[in-house]
C-alpha atoms as a printed R data frame, in Angstrom:
    type eleno elety resid chain resno        x       y       z
1   ATOM     1    CA   MET     A     1 -100.762  -5.208 -49.368
2   ATOM     2    CA   LYS     A     2  -97.487  -3.987 -48.375
3   ATOM     3    CA   SER     A     3  -97.127  -2.058 -45.277
4   ATOM     4    CA   LYS     A     4  -94.711   0.734 -44.829
5   ATOM     5    CA   PRO     A     5  -92.701   0.771 -41.767
6   ATOM     6    CA   SER     A     6  -94.036   3.283 -39.409
7   ATOM     7    CA   SER     A     7  -91.963   6.094 -38.035
8   ATOM     8    CA   SER     A     8  -92.325   4.687 -34.551
9   ATOM     9    CA   THR     A     9  -90.790   1.417 -35.708
10  ATOM    10    CA   SER     A    10  -87.892   3.136 -37.416
11  ATOM    11    CA   ILE     A    11  -87.255   5.314 -34.368
12  ATOM    12    CA   SER     A    12  -87.242   2.382 -32.104
13  ATOM    13    CA   THR     A    13  -84.831   0.573 -34.441
14  ATOM    14    CA   ALA     A    14  -82.545   3.617 -34.438
15  ATOM    15    CA   LYS     A    15  -82.775   3.795 -30.665
16  ATOM    16    CA   ILE     A    16  -81.991   0.122 -30.460
17  ATOM    17    CA   ASN     A    17  -78.973   0.571 -32.739
18  ATOM    18    CA   VAL     A    18  -77.717   3.493 -30.652
19  ATOM    19    CA   ALA     A    19  -78.314   1.506 -27.478
20  ATOM    20    CA   LEU     A    20  -76.426  -1.437 -28.968
21  ATOM    21    CA   GLN     A    21  -73.539   0.859 -29.884
22  ATOM    22    CA   TYR     A    22  -73.458   2.216 -26.331
23  ATOM    23    CA   LEU     A    23  -73.534  -1.336 -24.999
24  ATOM    24    CA   ALA     A    24  -70.657  -2.294 -27.309
25  ATOM    25    CA   LYS     A    25  -68.663   0.724 -26.079
26  ATOM    26    CA   MET     A    26  -69.471  -0.132 -22.458
27  ATOM    27    CA   ASN     A    27  -68.470  -3.741 -23.092
28  ATOM    28    CA   GLY     A    28  -65.159  -2.506 -24.528
29  ATOM    29    CA   LYS     A    29  -64.687  -0.264 -21.516
30  ATOM    30    CA   LEU     A    30  -65.534  -3.166 -19.199
31  ATOM    31    CA   ASP     A    31  -62.904  -5.256 -20.966
32  ATOM    32    CA   VAL     A    32  -60.385  -2.443 -20.432
33  ATOM    33    CA   VAL     A    33  -61.447  -2.159 -16.773
34  ATOM    34    CA   THR     A    34  -61.241  -5.935 -16.361
35  ATOM    35    CA   ILE     A    35  -57.809  -5.930 -17.972
36  ATOM    36    CA   SER     A    36  -56.775  -2.993 -15.780
37  ATOM    37    CA   ILE     A    37  -58.005  -4.776 -12.645
38  ATOM    38    CA   THR     A    38  -56.156  -7.922 -13.709
39  ATOM    39    CA   LEU     A    39  -53.012  -5.909 -14.444
40  ATOM    40    CA   VAL     A    40  -53.273  -4.052 -11.139
41  ATOM    41    CA   SER     A    41  -53.704  -7.363  -9.328
42  ATOM    42    CA   ASP     A    42  -50.659  -8.799 -11.127
43  ATOM    43    CA   LEU     A    43  -48.702  -5.624 -10.452
44  ATOM    44    CA   MET     A    44  -49.633  -5.744  -6.765
45  ATOM    45    CA   THR     A    45  -48.504  -9.368  -6.577
46  ATOM    46    CA   LYS     A    46  -45.250  -8.509  -8.327
47  ATOM    47    CA   LEU     A    47  -44.722  -5.457  -6.103
48  ATOM    48    CA   THR     A    48  -45.319  -7.568  -3.004
49  ATOM    49    CA   THR     A    49  -42.805 -10.125  -4.249
50  ATOM    50    CA   MET     A    50  -40.319  -7.365  -5.052
51  ATOM    51    CA   GLY     A    51  -40.872  -5.888  -1.589
52  ATOM    52    CA   GLU     A    52  -40.048  -9.250  -0.030
53  ATOM    53    CA   HIS     A    53  -36.895  -9.452  -2.145
54  ATOM    54    CA   VAL     A    54  -35.922  -5.929  -1.102
55  ATOM    55    CA   ASP     A    55  -36.456  -6.880   2.550
56  ATOM    56    CA   SER     A    56  -34.221  -9.914   2.101
57  ATOM    57    CA   LEU     A    57  -31.651  -7.696   0.353
58  ATOM    58    CA   LYS     A    58  -31.733  -5.363   3.349
59  ATOM    59    CA   ASP     A    59  -30.784  -8.312   5.539
60  ATOM    60    CA   LEU     A    60  -27.796  -9.232   3.349
61  ATOM    61    CA   PRO     A    61  -25.447  -6.474   4.609
62  ATOM    62    CA   LEU     A    62  -26.194  -7.481   8.197
63  ATOM    63    CA   VAL     A    63  -25.544 -11.147   7.428
64  ATOM    64    CA   ALA     A    64  -22.370 -10.186   5.556
65  ATOM    65    CA   HIS     A    65  -21.269  -8.094   8.551
66  ATOM    66    CA   PHE     A    66  -21.697 -11.079  10.890
67  ATOM    67    CA   LYS     A    67  -19.802 -13.345   8.484
68  ATOM    68    CA   ILE     A    68  -16.967 -10.808   8.228
69  ATOM    69    CA   ASP     A    69  -16.846 -10.599  12.032
70  ATOM    70    CA   ASN     A    70  -16.591 -14.402  12.176
71  ATOM    71    CA   VAL     A    71  -13.724 -14.315   9.675
72  ATOM    72    CA   LYS     A    72  -12.022 -11.603  11.750
73  ATOM    73    CA   ASP     A    73  -12.389 -13.749  14.874
74  ATOM    74    CA   VAL     A    74  -10.891 -16.761  13.091
75  ATOM    75    CA   THR     A    75   -8.081 -14.541  11.808
76  ATOM    76    CA   LYS     A    76   -7.392 -13.268  15.325
77  ATOM    77    CA   GLU     A    77   -7.346 -16.821  16.696
78  ATOM    78    CA   THR     A    78   -5.091 -17.943  13.861
79  ATOM    79    CA   SER     A    79   -2.809 -14.954  14.428
80  ATOM    80    CA   ALA     A    80   -2.576 -15.818  18.112
81  ATOM    81    CA   ASP     A    81   -1.827 -19.452  17.257
82  ATOM    82    CA   VAL     A    82    0.820 -18.410  14.729
83  ATOM    83    CA   ALA     A    83    2.369 -16.062  17.303
84  ATOM    84    CA   CYS     A    84    2.542 -18.917  19.842
85  ATOM    85    CA   ILE     A    85    4.058 -21.225  17.232
86  ATOM    86    CA   ARG     A    86    6.592 -18.542  16.280
87  ATOM    87    CA   LEU     A    87    7.586 -18.057  19.949
88  ATOM    88    CA   ARG     A    88    7.960 -21.804  20.417
89  ATOM    89    CA   LEU     A    89   10.060 -22.078  17.242
90  ATOM    90    CA   ASP     A    90   12.255 -19.211  18.453
91  ATOM    91    CA   GLN     A    91   12.766 -21.048  21.755
92  ATOM    92    CA   ILE     A    92   13.610 -24.280  19.938
93  ATOM    93    CA   LEU     A    93   16.025 -22.394  17.675
94  ATOM    94    CA   LYS     A    94   17.770 -20.803  20.680
95  ATOM    95    CA   GLU     A    95   18.033 -24.206  22.374
96  ATOM    96    CA   ALA     A    96   19.452 -25.712  19.160
97  ATOM    97    CA   ILE     A    97   22.018 -22.900  18.946
98  ATOM    98    CA   LYS     A    98   23.020 -23.480  22.593
99  ATOM    99    CA   ILE     A    99   23.361 -27.217  21.985
100 ATOM   100    CA   ALA     A   100   25.402 -26.609  18.815
101 ATOM   101    CA   ALA     A   101   27.665 -24.207  20.732
102 ATOM   102    CA   LYS     A   102   28.135 -26.815  23.488
103 ATOM   103    CA   VAL     A   103   28.915 -29.537  20.922
104 ATOM   104    CA   GLN     A   104   31.382 -27.224  19.200
105 ATOM   105    CA   ALA     A   105   33.025 -26.323  22.508
106 ATOM   106    CA   SER     A   106   33.187 -29.996  23.494
107 ATOM   107    CA   SER     A   107   34.647 -31.030  20.142
108 ATOM   108    CA   LYS     A   108   37.188 -28.206  20.379
109 ATOM   109    CA   ALA     A   109   38.112 -29.341  23.885
110 ATOM   110    CA   ILE     A   110   38.438 -32.927  22.671
111 ATOM   111    CA   SER     A   111   40.492 -31.787  19.686
112 ATOM   112    CA   THR     A   112   42.751 -29.680  21.904
113 ATOM   113    CA   SER     A   113   43.101 -32.529  24.351
114 ATOM   114    CA   LEU     A   114   43.927 -34.972  21.560
115 ATOM   115    CA   SER     A   115   46.394 -32.527  20.034
116 ATOM   116    CA   SER     A   116   48.165 -31.977  23.328
117 ATOM   117    CA   ARG     A   117   48.298 -35.721  24.007
118 ATOM   118    CA   PHE     A   118   49.547 -36.328  20.487
119 ATOM   119    CA   GLU     A   119   52.223 -33.701  21.031
120 ATOM   120    CA   GLU     A   120   53.163 -35.276  24.348
121 ATOM   121    CA   MET     A   121   53.207 -38.721  22.812
122 ATOM   122    CA   SER     A   122   55.172 -37.680  19.767
123 ATOM   123    CA   THR     A   123   57.663 -35.839  21.959
124 ATOM   124    CA   ALA     A   124   58.012 -38.929  24.133
125 ATOM   125    CA   ILE     A   125   58.486 -41.163  21.070
126 ATOM   126    CA   VAL     A   126   61.037 -38.794  19.535
127 ATOM   127    CA   ASN     A   127   62.907 -38.635  22.838
128 ATOM   128    CA   THR     A   128   62.822 -42.406  23.175
129 ATOM   129    CA   LEU     A   129   64.009 -42.956  19.619
130 ATOM   130    CA   THR     A   130   66.669 -40.320  20.013
131 ATOM   131    CA   TYR     A   131   67.924 -42.007  23.173
132 ATOM   132    CA   PHE     A   132   68.101 -45.424  21.609
133 ATOM   133    CA   LEU     A   133   69.257 -44.423  18.158
134 ATOM   134    CA   CYS     A   134   71.844 -41.872  19.090
135 ATOM   135    CA   PRO     A   135   75.398 -43.014  18.628
136 ATOM   136    CA   ARG     A   136   77.362 -43.317  21.815
C-alpha cells in the first residue's frame, strides 16, 4: 500500500524550504556584514596609517624651516669670514702697493744717482782726455 503524503507533511516541507531560503539569505547577508566589518577594519587601519603619515608630513615644514635657518646661519658665518678675508686681502694689497712704490722710488733714486755719477765721471774723463790730447 502506498501512502499519500499528508498535507501536514507537505506544509512542513514547504515551511522548511522557506526557512532554508531565509537562512541562505541571512547567510549571504552575514557574509556581506563580515566582509563589511573586515573592510571597515582594514579601512580603519589604513586611515590610522594615513593619519600618521599626515602627522609626519605636518612636521616636515617645521624641520625644513630649521634646516633653512641652519643654512642661513652657515651663510652668515661664511659671509663674515669672506668679509674678513676680503679686508685682509685689501690690507695686503695696500701694503704691496706701498712696497712697490718704495722699490720704484729707490730704483729711481739709484738710477738718478748712477746717471749723475756717470755724467760726472764722463765729464771728468772727457776733461782729462781733452787736457792730455789737446795740441799745445
